[in-house]
C-alpha positions as a Python dict, from the first residue, in 0.01 Angstrom:
ca = {
    (1, 'M'): (0, 0, 0),
    (2, 'K'): (267, -157, -218),
    (3, 'M'): (644, -139, -190),
    (4, 'E'): (826, -216, -512),
    (5, 'S'): (1188, -258, -600),
    (6, 'N'): (1348, -60, -880),
    (7, 'G'): (1719, -111, -925),
    (8, 'G'): (1763, -182, -553),
    (9, 'Q'): (1552, 119, -448),
    (10, 'S'): (1215, 87, -280),
    (11, 'F'): (938, 337, -308),
    (12, 'F'): (576, 385, -215),
    (13, 'D'): (319, 339, -488),
    (14, 'F'): (118, 658, -444),
    (15, 'N'): (-140, 530, -690),
    (16, 'D'): (-251, 282, -428),
    (17, 'N'): (-590, 371, -283),
    (18, 'N'): (-450, 358, 70),
    (19, 'I'): (-215, 656, 39),
    (20, 'R'): (-222, 993, -128),
    (21, 'P'): (56, 1253, -135),
    (22, 'A'): (-26, 1585, 26),
    (23, 'A'): (-68, 1895, -186),
    (24, 'D'): (244, 2046, -29),
    (25, 'V'): (571, 1856, -57),
    (26, 'D'): (857, 1974, 164),
    (27, 'V'): (1165, 2029, -51),
    (28, 'R'): (1375, 2184, 224),
    (29, 'K'): (1697, 2039, 361),
    (30, 'R'): (1786, 1971, 727),
    (31, 'I'): (2140, 2045, 840),
    (32, 'Y'): (2278, 1981, 1191),
    (33, 'L'): (2485, 2262, 1345),
    (34, 'C'): (2700, 2259, 1659),
    (35, 'P'): (2691, 2538, 1916),
    (36, 'R'): (2984, 2777, 1881),
    (37, 'K'): (2997, 2906, 2240),
    (38, 'I'): (2870, 2851, 2591),
    (39, 'L'): (2760, 3204, 2682),
    (40, 'W'): (2635, 3131, 3033),
    (41, 'Q'): (2565, 2850, 3279),
    (42, 'T'): (2430, 2831, 3632),
    (43, 'E'): (2692, 2834, 3902),
    (44, 'E'): (2470, 2831, 4212),
    (45, 'D'): (2484, 2571, 4487),
    (46, 'G'): (2247, 2293, 4396),
    (47, 'A'): (2243, 2378, 4025),
    (48, 'Q'): (2532, 2208, 3854),
    (49, 'V'): (2643, 2203, 3492),
    (50, 'E'): (2933, 1966, 3446),
    (51, 'N'): (3152, 1961, 3134),
    (52, 'S'): (2939, 2198, 2925),
    (53, 'G'): (3223, 2221, 2673),
    (54, 'A'): (3130, 1871, 2552),
    (55, 'L'): (2826, 2028, 2382),
    (56, 'L'): (3062, 2215, 2148),
    (57, 'L'): (3202, 1889, 2009),
    (58, 'D'): (3087, 1787, 1661),
    (59, 'R'): (2941, 1449, 1751),
    (60, 'S'): (2665, 1257, 1576),
    (61, 'V'): (2314, 1312, 1707),
    (62, 'Q'): (2269, 934, 1694),
    (63, 'I'): (2256, 811, 2052),
    (64, 'S'): (2487, 528, 2159),
    (65, 'L'): (2510, 282, 2448),
    (66, 'E'): (2812, 427, 2627),
    (67, 'A'): (2808, 776, 2779),
    (68, 'T'): (3148, 906, 2678),
    (69, 'N'): (3257, 1255, 2782),
    (70, 'P'): (2903, 1374, 2859),
    (71, 'C'): (2764, 1708, 2966),
    (72, 'I'): (2565, 1657, 3287),
    (73, 'L'): (2292, 1882, 3426),
    (74, 'R'): (2198, 1835, 3794),
    (75, 'N'): (1910, 1997, 3980),
    (76, 'N'): (1965, 1961, 4353),
    (77, 'G'): (1693, 2206, 4447),
    (78, 'K'): (1777, 2472, 4186),
    (79, 'K'): (1737, 2462, 3810),
    (80, 'A'): (2055, 2386, 3621),
    (81, 'G'): (2080, 2592, 3301),
    (82, 'V'): (2309, 2657, 3006),
    (83, 'L'): (2294, 2915, 2724),
    (84, 'L'): (2422, 2809, 2381),
    (85, 'D'): (2525, 3037, 2094),
    (86, 'F'): (2506, 2876, 1749),
    (87, 'G'): (2693, 3168, 1593),
    (88, 'V'): (2439, 3260, 1326),
    (89, 'E'): (2064, 3315, 1296),
    (90, 'I'): (1889, 3005, 1163),
    (91, 'H'): (1539, 2878, 1092),
    (92, 'G'): (1456, 2545, 1253),
    (93, 'G'): (1481, 2385, 1595),
    (94, 'I'): (1714, 2170, 1801),
    (95, 'I'): (1761, 1799, 1865),
    (96, 'I'): (1859, 1690, 2216),
    (97, 'S'): (2048, 1360, 2234),
    (98, 'A'): (2042, 1227, 2590),
    (99, 'W'): (2214, 918, 2721),
    (100, 'K'): (2014, 895, 3042),
    (101, 'E'): (1807, 1065, 3306),
    (102, 'N'): (1736, 951, 3662),
    (103, 'K'): (1359, 994, 3693),
    (104, 'G'): (1268, 681, 3504),
    (105, 'A'): (988, 830, 3294),
    (106, 'G'): (1175, 1126, 3150),
    (107, 'T'): (1261, 1461, 3301),
    (108, 'K'): (1128, 1803, 3216),
    (109, 'V'): (1355, 2048, 3034),
    (110, 'R'): (1264, 2405, 2952),
    (111, 'V'): (1391, 2521, 2611),
    (112, 'R'): (1405, 2892, 2530),
    (113, 'F'): (1500, 3006, 2181),
    (114, 'G'): (1624, 3360, 2122),
    (115, 'E'): (1725, 3577, 1830),
    (116, 'S'): (1937, 3762, 2086),
    (117, 'A'): (2112, 3625, 2393),
    (118, 'M'): (1890, 3835, 2617),
    (119, 'E'): (1571, 3708, 2451),
    (120, 'A'): (1677, 3349, 2528),
    (121, 'M'): (1708, 3450, 2895),
    (122, 'S'): (1362, 3612, 2910),
    (123, 'D'): (1024, 3493, 3040),
    (124, 'I'): (695, 3502, 2850),
    (125, 'G'): (491, 3804, 2955),
    (126, 'D'): (779, 3998, 3107),
    (127, 'D'): (817, 4374, 3065),
    (128, 'K'): (1029, 4321, 2751),
    (129, 'N'): (736, 4169, 2555),
    (130, 'A'): (868, 3814, 2514),
    (131, 'T'): (602, 3603, 2341),
    (132, 'N'): (529, 3274, 2171),
    (133, 'D'): (351, 3452, 1883),
    (134, 'H'): (362, 3274, 1546),
    (135, 'A'): (617, 3012, 1657),
    (136, 'N'): (670, 2863, 2002),
    (137, 'R'): (1007, 2970, 2137),
    (138, 'D'): (956, 2894, 2509),
    (139, 'I'): (878, 2523, 2552),
    (140, 'I'): (884, 2261, 2827),
    (141, 'T'): (953, 1914, 2692),
    (142, 'N'): (1015, 1570, 2838),
    (143, 'I'): (1357, 1413, 2776),
    (144, 'S'): (1395, 1038, 2822),
    (145, 'S'): (1695, 810, 2846),
    (146, 'M'): (1852, 694, 2517),
    (147, 'S'): (1652, 954, 2326),
    (148, 'M'): (1697, 1194, 2036),
    (149, 'T'): (1426, 1453, 2089),
    (150, 'P'): (1348, 1728, 1833),
    (151, 'V'): (1222, 2051, 1986),
    (152, 'G'): (1074, 2360, 1820),
    (153, 'E'): (1071, 2534, 1485),
    (154, 'T'): (1134, 2908, 1490),
    (155, 'G'): (1398, 3169, 1413),
    (156, 'F'): (1688, 3175, 1657),
    (157, 'R'): (2059, 3191, 1724),
    (158, 'F'): (2062, 3122, 2098),
    (159, 'V'): (1911, 2842, 2307),
    (160, 'R'): (1884, 2818, 2684),
    (161, 'L'): (1818, 2479, 2846),
    (162, 'D'): (1700, 2445, 3207),
    (163, 'L'): (1657, 2122, 3402),
    (164, 'M'): (1327, 2184, 3580),
    (165, 'E'): (1263, 1901, 3830),
    (166, 'E'): (1425, 1878, 4170),
    (167, 'Q'): (1680, 1600, 4225),
    (168, 'A'): (1690, 1542, 3850),
    (169, 'E'): (2001, 1452, 3653),
    (170, 'L'): (2034, 1457, 3275),
    (171, 'V'): (2332, 1314, 3088),
    (172, 'L'): (2365, 1477, 2747),
    (173, 'K'): (2556, 1377, 2437),
    (174, 'T'): (2468, 1666, 2206),
    (175, 'V'): (2235, 1960, 2160),
    (176, 'K'): (2244, 2052, 1793),
    (177, 'A'): (2051, 2304, 1590),
    (178, 'V'): (1852, 2167, 1297),
    (179, 'L'): (1868, 2423, 1016),
    (180, 'I'): (1568, 2391, 781),
    (181, 'I'): (1651, 2564, 454),
    (182, 'K'): (1619, 2537, 78),
    (183, 'D'): (1937, 2401, -74),
    (184, 'V'): (1964, 2649, -360),
    (185, 'P'): (2278, 2809, -503),
    (186, 'Y'): (2368, 3176, -471),
    (187, 'R'): (2396, 3257, -842),
    (188, 'G'): (2434, 3629, -784),
    (189, 'S'): (2742, 3769, -613),
    (190, 'F'): (2901, 4095, -502),
    (191, 'Q'): (3257, 4180, -405),
    (192, 'S'): (3426, 4515, -368),
    (193, 'S'): (3723, 4689, -211),
    (194, 'D'): (3506, 4747, 99),
    (195, 'E'): (3465, 4427, 302),
    (196, 'L'): (3179, 4580, 504),
    (197, 'L'): (2970, 4626, 189),
    (198, 'N'): (3046, 4267, 91),
    (199, 'R'): (2919, 4143, 428),
    (200, 'I'): (2609, 4358, 395),
    (201, 'W'): (2525, 4217, 50),
    (202, 'Y'): (2552, 3856, 169),
    (203, 'T'): (2370, 3923, 496),
    (204, 'G'): (2074, 4057, 299),
    (205, 'A'): (2088, 3752, 74),
    (206, 'Y'): (2095, 3515, 373),
    (207, 'T'): (1810, 3701, 543),
    (208, 'V'): (1584, 3632, 247),
    (209, 'H'): (1717, 3278, 205),
    (210, 'L'): (1594, 3191, 554),
    (211, 'N'): (1252, 3344, 482),
    (212, 'M'): (1226, 3170, 144),
    (213, 'Q'): (1045, 2864, 275),
    (214, 'D'): (756, 2691, 92),
    (215, 'Y'): (614, 3042, 81),
    (216, 'I'): (793, 3372, 128),
    (217, 'W'): (762, 3480, 488),
    (218, 'D'): (821, 3817, 645),
    (219, 'G'): (1009, 3675, 941),
    (220, 'I'): (1114, 3329, 1062),
    (221, 'K'): (1031, 3388, 1430),
    (222, 'R'): (737, 3626, 1408),
    (223, 'D'): (541, 3714, 1095),
    (224, 'R'): (567, 3369, 941),
    (225, 'L'): (300, 3504, 708),
    (226, 'V'): (267, 3593, 340),
    (227, 'W'): (249, 3973, 358),
    (228, 'V'): (247, 4051, -12),
    (229, 'G'): (341, 4420, 25),
    (230, 'D'): (640, 4337, 240),
    (231, 'M'): (745, 4081, -20),
    (232, 'H'): (851, 4331, -287),
    (233, 'P'): (1199, 4392, -142),
    (234, 'E'): (1234, 4016, -89),
    (235, 'I'): (1139, 3934, -449),
    (236, 'T'): (1388, 4194, -569),
    (237, 'T'): (1654, 4028, -354),
    (238, 'I'): (1564, 3678, -475),
    (239, 'Q'): (1602, 3786, -837),
    (240, 'A'): (1944, 3941, -764),
    (241, 'V'): (2071, 3638, -570),
    (242, 'F'): (1889, 3323, -679),
    (243, 'G'): (1733, 3427, -1010),
    (244, 'S'): (1390, 3294, -927),
    (245, 'D'): (1222, 3048, -696),
    (246, 'Q'): (895, 2858, -688),
    (247, 'S'): (809, 3030, -360),
    (248, 'I'): (743, 3352, -555),
    (249, 'T'): (453, 3220, -761),
    (250, 'R'): (329, 3004, -471),
    (251, 'S'): (308, 3316, -255),
    (252, 'L'): (145, 3528, -524),
    (253, 'E'): (-113, 3256, -589),
    (254, 'F'): (-175, 3201, -219),
    (255, 'V'): (-256, 3566, -154),
    (256, 'K'): (-469, 3592, -468),
    (257, 'A'): (-671, 3285, -367),
    (258, 'E'): (-717, 3434, -19),
    (259, 'T'): (-841, 3762, -169),
    (260, 'P'): (-1134, 3730, -410),
    (261, 'L'): (-1221, 4065, -568),
    (262, 'P'): (-1333, 4322, -467),
    (263, 'G'): (-1118, 4249, -163),
    (264, 'W'): (-779, 4407, -99),
    (265, 'M'): (-481, 4181, -31),
    (266, 'N'): (-396, 4139, 338),
    (267, 'G'): (-668, 4398, 402),
    (268, 'Y'): (-465, 4686, 254),
    (269, 'P'): (-528, 4845, -90),
    (270, 'A'): (-155, 4926, -99),
    (271, 'Y'): (-74, 4557, -81),
    (272, 'S'): (-280, 4484, -391),
    (273, 'M'): (-71, 4754, -561),
    (274, 'W'): (249, 4584, -440),
    (275, 'W'): (116, 4254, -582),
    (276, 'I'): (98, 4421, -924),
    (277, 'L'): (457, 4543, -890),
    (278, 'I'): (579, 4197, -792),
    (279, 'L'): (393, 4028, -1080),
    (280, 'H'): (537, 4280, -1327),
    (281, 'D'): (893, 4242, -1196),
    (282, 'Y'): (863, 3862, -1193),
    (283, 'F'): (759, 3866, -1558),
    (284, 'L'): (1038, 4110, -1645),
    (285, 'H'): (1291, 3868, -1501),
    (286, 'T'): (1145, 3539, -1628),
    (287, 'N'): (939, 3622, -1939),
    (288, 'D'): (684, 3367, -1810),
    (289, 'L'): (399, 3474, -2036),
    (290, 'E'): (176, 3180, -1947),
    (291, 'Y'): (186, 3273, -1581),
    (292, 'L'): (112, 3635, -1664),
    (293, 'K'): (-187, 3525, -1875),
    (294, 'S'): (-315, 3309, -1590),
    (295, 'N'): (-361, 3628, -1386),
    (296, 'R'): (-542, 3816, -1664),
    (297, 'E'): (-893, 3817, -1518),
    (298, 'Y'): (-777, 3915, -1174),
    (299, 'L'): (-563, 4196, -1316),
    (300, 'L'): (-855, 4332, -1517),
    (301, 'G'): (-1081, 4338, -1212),
    (302, 'L'): (-814, 4486, -985),
    (303, 'S'): (-735, 4752, -1244),
    (304, 'D'): (-1105, 4849, -1254),
    (305, 'Q'): (-1105, 4889, -874),
    (306, 'L'): (-795, 5108, -878),
    (307, 'S'): (-924, 5321, -1165),
    (308, 'A'): (-1246, 5383, -974),
    (309, 'S'): (-1041, 5496, -673),
    (310, 'I'): (-921, 5828, -819),
    (311, 'D'): (-1128, 6139, -750),
    (312, 'E'): (-1187, 6445, -970),
    (313, 'N'): (-869, 6608, -834),
    (314, 'G'): (-656, 6307, -925),
    (315, 'K'): (-618, 6193, -564),
    (316, 'D'): (-592, 5826, -474),
    (317, 'T'): (-907, 5738, -278),
    (318, 'T'): (-857, 5369, -213),
    (319, 'P'): (-1046, 5279, 107),
    (320, 'Q'): (-929, 5182, 453),
    (321, 'I'): (-702, 5034, 568),
    (322, 'R'): (-483, 5307, 413),
    (323, 'F'): (-126, 5208, 493),
    (324, 'L'): (221, 5288, 362),
    (325, 'D'): (447, 5169, 644),
    (326, 'W'): (449, 5172, 1023),
    (327, 'P'): (651, 5494, 1078),
    (328, 'S'): (396, 5690, 872),
    (329, 'H'): (75, 5511, 967),
    (330, 'A'): (-52, 5784, 1205),
    (331, 'D'): (9, 6072, 960),
    (332, 'T'): (-272, 6070, 704),
    (333, 'V'): (-106, 6335, 485),
    (334, 'V'): (211, 6126, 448),
    (335, 'V'): (9, 5809, 393),
    (336, 'D'): (-186, 5989, 120),
    (337, 'A'): (141, 6094, -47),
    (338, 'G'): (285, 5744, -32),
    (339, 'L'): (-31, 5586, -171),
    (340, 'Q'): (-47, 5847, -447),
    (341, 'A'): (302, 5741, -553),
    (342, 'L'): (235, 5370, -516),
    (343, 'H'): (-93, 5392, -712),
    (344, 'T'): (96, 5575, -989),
    (345, 'I'): (369, 5309, -1005),
    (346, 'A'): (104, 5034, -1009),
    (347, 'A'): (-75, 5208, -1299),
    (348, 'Q'): (256, 5232, -1487),
    (349, 'K'): (319, 4859, -1439),
    (350, 'L'): (-39, 4770, -1533),
    (351, 'K'): (-12, 4972, -1853),
    (352, 'R'): (291, 4768, -1958),
    (353, 'I'): (125, 4440, -1859),
    (354, 'F'): (-192, 4515, -2057),
    (355, 'Q'): (20, 4611, -2357),
    (356, 'I'): (185, 4268, -2340),
    (357, 'L'): (-151, 4093, -2293),
    (358, 'G'): (-310, 4286, -2580),
    (359, 'E'): (-573, 4445, -2354),
    (360, 'K'): (-589, 4773, -2546),
    (361, 'E'): (-887, 4922, -2362),
    (362, 'H'): (-731, 4873, -2020),
    (363, 'E'): (-392, 4989, -2146),
    (364, 'L'): (-550, 5317, -2260),
    (365, 'R'): (-740, 5354, -1934),
    (366, 'C'): (-418, 5311, -1735),
    (367, 'G'): (-267, 5591, -1942),
    (368, 'E'): (-566, 5811, -1854),
    (369, 'D'): (-533, 5715, -1486),
    (370, 'L'): (-169, 5823, -1491),
    (371, 'M'): (-263, 6164, -1629),
    (372, 'R'): (-522, 6202, -1352),
    (373, 'L'): (-290, 6089, -1073),
    (374, 'K'): (-16, 6330, -1179),
    (375, 'K'): (-249, 6628, -1123),
    (376, 'Y'): (-267, 6584, -747),
    (377, 'P'): (4, 6770, -544),
    (378, 'A'): (102, 6512, -283),
    (379, 'D'): (265, 6643, 38),
    (380, 'Y'): (536, 6409, 167),
    (381, 'K'): (624, 6642, 459),
    (382, 'E'): (937, 6498, 631),
    (383, 'S'): (885, 6136, 523),
    (384, 'K'): (1183, 5995, 336),
    (385, 'Q'): (973, 5692, 245),
    (386, 'A'): (692, 5886, 77),
    (387, 'A'): (937, 6121, -95),
    (388, 'A'): (1137, 5828, -236),
    (389, 'L'): (826, 5662, -382),
    (390, 'L'): (717, 5994, -536),
    (391, 'V'): (1059, 6020, -703),
    (392, 'M'): (1033, 5664, -837),
    (393, 'A'): (680, 5739, -963),
    (394, 'G'): (805, 6041, -1157),
    (395, 'L'): (597, 6277, -942),
    (396, 'L'): (892, 6446, -769),
    (397, 'D'): (1232, 6559, -897),
    (398, 'A'): (1507, 6336, -758),
    (399, 'N'): (1762, 6616, -706),
    (400, 'T'): (1509, 6833, -527),
    (401, 'A'): (1400, 6550, -298),
    (402, 'N'): (1757, 6450, -221),
    (403, 'E'): (1875, 6803, -138),
    (404, 'K'): (1565, 6889, 62),
    (405, 'L'): (1519, 6564, 256),
    (406, 'L'): (1661, 6229, 147),
    (407, 'K'): (2027, 6295, 226),
    (408, 'A'): (1952, 6496, 540),
    (409, 'G'): (2091, 6328, 851),
    (410, 'G'): (2244, 6043, 652),
    (411, 'A'): (2116, 5717, 802),
    (412, 'K'): (1877, 5895, 1039),
    (413, 'G'): (1517, 5845, 936),
    (414, 'M'): (1604, 5537, 732),
    (415, 'S'): (1367, 5242, 717),
    (416, 'T'): (1438, 4871, 691),
    (417, 'F'): (1128, 4813, 474),
    (418, 'M'): (1164, 5127, 262),
    (419, 'G'): (1545, 5134, 255),
    (420, 'Y'): (1563, 5003, -103),
    (421, 'Y'): (1336, 5281, -230),
    (422, 'I'): (1510, 5560, -37),
    (423, 'L'): (1849, 5447, -169),
    (424, 'T'): (1710, 5413, -522),
    (425, 'A'): (1571, 5767, -517),
    (426, 'R'): (1904, 5904, -388),
    (427, 'A'): (2092, 5714, -659),
    (428, 'M'): (1858, 5866, -919),
    (429, 'A'): (1989, 6202, -795),
    (430, 'G'): (2347, 6083, -853),
    (431, 'D'): (2429, 6069, -481),
    (432, 'L'): (2602, 5731, -487),
    (433, 'T'): (2875, 5813, -235),
    (434, 'G'): (2613, 5945, 7),
    (435, 'C'): (2416, 5623, -41),
    (436, 'L'): (2721, 5409, 35),
    (437, 'D'): (2789, 5604, 355),
    (438, 'C'): (2425, 5551, 456),
    (439, 'V'): (2451, 5177, 383),
    (440, 'R'): (2763, 5148, 596),
    (441, 'D'): (2605, 5335, 887),
    (442, 'Y'): (2260, 5175, 875),
    (443, 'W'): (2295, 4812, 769),
    (444, 'G'): (2655, 4813, 892),
    (445, 'G'): (2524, 4934, 1228),
    (446, 'M'): (2323, 4615, 1268),
    (447, 'L'): (2631, 4408, 1185),
    (448, 'R'): (2835, 4597, 1445),
    (449, 'L'): (2573, 4494, 1702),
    (450, 'G'): (2622, 4125, 1622),
    (451, 'A'): (2352, 4080, 1357),
    (452, 'T'): (2387, 3792, 1113),
    (453, 'T'): (2052, 3876, 949),
    (454, 'F'): (1878, 4211, 908),
    (455, 'W'): (1607, 4329, 1145),
    (456, 'E'): (1241, 4425, 1121),
    (457, 'D'): (1327, 4775, 1238),
    (458, 'F'): (1641, 4968, 1322),
    (459, 'D'): (1736, 5321, 1418),
    (460, 'V'): (2100, 5429, 1434),
    (461, 'E'): (2019, 5626, 1750),
    (462, 'W'): (1956, 5294, 1929),
    (463, 'M'): (2327, 5217, 1912),
    (464, 'E'): (2429, 5443, 2200),
    (465, 'H'): (2542, 5223, 2491),
    (466, 'A'): (2386, 4918, 2321),
    (467, 'A'): (2532, 4576, 2401),
    (468, 'P'): (2571, 4341, 2102),
    (469, 'I'): (2292, 4086, 2061),
    (470, 'D'): (2542, 3802, 2120),
    (471, 'S'): (2626, 3930, 2467),
    (472, 'L'): (2457, 3941, 2805),
    (473, 'L'): (2456, 4273, 2987),
    (474, 'H'): (2764, 4329, 3201),
    (475, 'S'): (2701, 4675, 3348),
    (476, 'P'): (2405, 4900, 3433),
    (477, 'K'): (2510, 5138, 3154),
    (478, 'E'): (2468, 4876, 2883),
    (479, 'V'): (2140, 4872, 2691),
    (480, 'D'): (1961, 4555, 2582),
    (481, 'I'): (1891, 4673, 2228),
    (482, 'H'): (1650, 4387, 2150),
    (483, 'G'): (1440, 4412, 2465),
    (484, 'T'): (1448, 4792, 2492),
    (485, 'F'): (1364, 4908, 2142),
    (486, 'G'): (1124, 4831, 1860),
    (487, 'R'): (798, 5013, 1789),
    (488, 'Y'): (436, 4976, 1689),
    (489, 'C'): (343, 4606, 1680),
    (490, 'Y'): (703, 4490, 1722),
    (491, 'K'): (817, 4619, 2058),
    (492, 'G'): (1087, 4450, 2264),
    (493, 'Y'): (1156, 4081, 2212),
    (494, 'R'): (854, 4050, 1983),
    (495, 'H'): (1071, 4241, 1736),
    (496, 'S'): (1196, 4012, 1459),
    (497, 'L'): (1572, 4009, 1401),
    (498, 'C'): (1541, 3826, 1068),
    (499, 'H'): (1296, 4014, 847),
    (500, 'G'): (1301, 3975, 471),
    (501, 'W'): (1180, 4327, 399),
    (502, 'A'): (1511, 4461, 534),
    (503, 'S'): (1713, 4295, 256),
    (504, 'G'): (1662, 4559, -15),
    (505, 'V'): (2019, 4684, 22),
    (506, 'T'): (2136, 4366, -154),
    (507, 'P'): (1961, 4421, -489),
    (508, 'W'): (2033, 4794, -457),
    (509, 'L'): (2407, 4722, -455),
    (510, 'T'): (2365, 4494, -758),
    (511, 'E'): (2160, 4748, -951),
    (512, 'N'): (2358, 5060, -865),
    (513, 'V'): (2717, 4963, -784),
    (514, 'L'): (2754, 4666, -1018),
    (515, 'G'): (2515, 4867, -1235),
    (516, 'L'): (2312, 4576, -1376),
    (517, 'K'): (1944, 4646, -1450),
    (518, 'V'): (1696, 4437, -1649),
    (519, 'L'): (1533, 4626, -1937),
    (520, 'E'): (1343, 4358, -2132),
    (521, 'P'): (1146, 4046, -2028),
    (522, 'G'): (1350, 3734, -1963),
    (523, 'C'): (1660, 3949, -1903),
    (524, 'R'): (1706, 3960, -2281),
    (525, 'L'): (1842, 4315, -2251),
    (526, 'I'): (2042, 4431, -1949),
    (527, 'E'): (2191, 4770, -1888),
    (528, 'A'): (2548, 4776, -1754),
    (529, 'E'): (2669, 5095, -1584),
    (530, 'P'): (2889, 5032, -1279),
    (531, 'K'): (2916, 5328, -1040),
    (532, 'L'): (3185, 5297, -778),
    (533, 'G'): (3150, 5609, -565),
    (534, 'D'): (3444, 5588, -323),
    (535, 'L'): (3526, 5224, -409),
    (536, 'K'): (3845, 5116, -585),
    (537, 'W'): (3698, 4808, -752),
    (538, 'V'): (3390, 4588, -772),
    (539, 'K'): (3298, 4259, -931),
    (540, 'G'): (2998, 4032, -923),
    (541, 'S'): (2730, 3842, -1107),
    (542, 'F'): (2359, 3861, -1180),
    (543, 'P'): (2145, 3552, -1251),
    (544, 'T'): (1927, 3538, -1563),
    (545, 'P'): (1715, 3250, -1700),
    (546, 'C'): (1995, 3187, -1951),
    (547, 'G'): (2289, 3199, -1711),
    (548, 'E'): (2490, 3456, -1520),
    (549, 'V'): (2597, 3800, -1633),
    (550, 'C'): (2940, 3877, -1484),
    (551, 'I'): (3090, 4223, -1449),
    (552, 'Q'): (3401, 4377, -1297),
    (553, 'A'): (3518, 4736, -1276),
    (554, 'R'): (3802, 4938, -1128),
    (555, 'Q'): (3837, 5310, -1070),
    (556, 'D'): (4144, 5523, -1131),
    (557, 'E'): (4239, 5806, -898),
    (558, 'D'): (4096, 6054, -1149),
    (559, 'G'): (3757, 5878, -1136),
    (560, 'T'): (3788, 5698, -1469),
    (561, 'I'): (3612, 5360, -1457),
    (562, 'H'): (3744, 5062, -1654),
    (563, 'A'): (3500, 4770, -1682),
    (564, 'S'): (3435, 4443, -1857),
    (565, 'V'): (3118, 4237, -1878),
    (566, 'S'): (3028, 3891, -2006),
    (567, 'A'): (2685, 3741, -2065),
    (568, 'P'): (2513, 3436, -2216),
    (569, 'D'): (2454, 3457, -2593),
    (570, 'E'): (2081, 3508, -2538),
    (571, 'V'): (2139, 3820, -2326),
    (572, 'E'): (2223, 4152, -2488),
    (573, 'I'): (2422, 4399, -2278),
    (574, 'R'): (2369, 4771, -2324),
    (575, 'K'): (2702, 4922, -2222),
    (576, 'M'): (2643, 5275, -2100),
    (577, 'P'): (2874, 5558, -2212),
    (578, 'G'): (3123, 5731, -1985),
    (579, 'I'): (3300, 5403, -1899),
    (580, 'C'): (3615, 5259, -2056),
    (581, 'W'): (3487, 4917, -2164),
    (582, 'E'): (3750, 4645, -2207),
}
């Protein structure tokens, strides 16, 4: 293996037979973060934590010879422990810089990561469902003198350290979080006269940013998997915030390679439908025709499977596992309604794709499939999720659905995964002010409980007596919201508090309040129609392949909206009537 010099820089010659680069190259950045608070420490006899405040100092993780102003943990028969709050959810681990320990061969330290303070205090296998699923978050490691020891890679905000061995002493310099993240700019933006909405937009953006690793994950603690159906809200968020990212096509290709036809992606026919939606929306944003063409054969085969899965009554008959979302999974009638809508939307997207690819036969067949699917009277019952998708598919009148169900109870019955679609259907009915109230109550409810990223699941009824996630319980009346709630496969502490599918509120605000919607591939034509509801003003930007579209609008007391918009020369803006354009 050769090392050569080039202008003072050395590099490996990867053409040498002795070394080959891996297929995956990590392009992420590592950033060290200090704890913000000491939330708790042991105060029992025999368990001593001395000078814990030193861990809040912004000192280099590089160890040195002299132990200056250290934090000292002592175990004189009882474990000495400290709980750190890093102030914000992150993806990564920690690095423990230790000056010395007294055992001579290292001393054992238990490290517990938590997305909530209470999770970091929990034990694996307890009655609150704490686990090490998908990413180890409860670890015992050995810390030696003069060491800088990295520990863990998961999603967390809180870390508890416990000195495990009797008569042990550990002299610490720092315990810093190591944030592992893509260093990409936020090209999209959103600001308004309501600071809560501004926080919500950026929290959704940050939630997806953390999950936008080499592939797009569902969650950074649990569900570090490429669930292609769950990705659709995340892709929509990425396009509103970052414009595009290589993780989109990497994820689409990964799932396609894992699912040779006639298989269904992730085992769900619905997820193959979502894959079609994502591919269509990606092309609409980027105009990447070569990538679309590279999926031609798979699209043709998948389209044949979907076309064959419509019975004589026009009902979707895709096989098991038939799945819309977790709240509806036990109600086959609602699942049928949701899949009817999703199949219809997929056929609409396929028709447009085949038109672009010049596949006339399949384009015509998709048109026939749409006529068949529209014949079946789907029953959405009391499911806001299924009703919203039926509205978006053109199978249900938006005003009827909103009056009958969607606006009922406000944020009650909302869904983190399906929130984008419920809000979109309500906006199609012109209920923008009602949508904004729902956003404030639902996503704002998570923020009021200390969230810095949005959760896998949330119900506004959980908020009664709930302690914030950045607090330990202080009275019997307080409820541990993380350990107590959650449903289905995500009960208790297994519940992810950073889940990309919950971010759909971010692109919804861009599309409906800023009013920017892509109409032609490559963002060559964008509709501009800001709708302010009860807001006094808004401004923001939307990323296109050619640069950012910027818009601002203000609302008079009589409801008149004055707006201005600027765009790159390659992007045409369709300014909608009813607005005083400046």
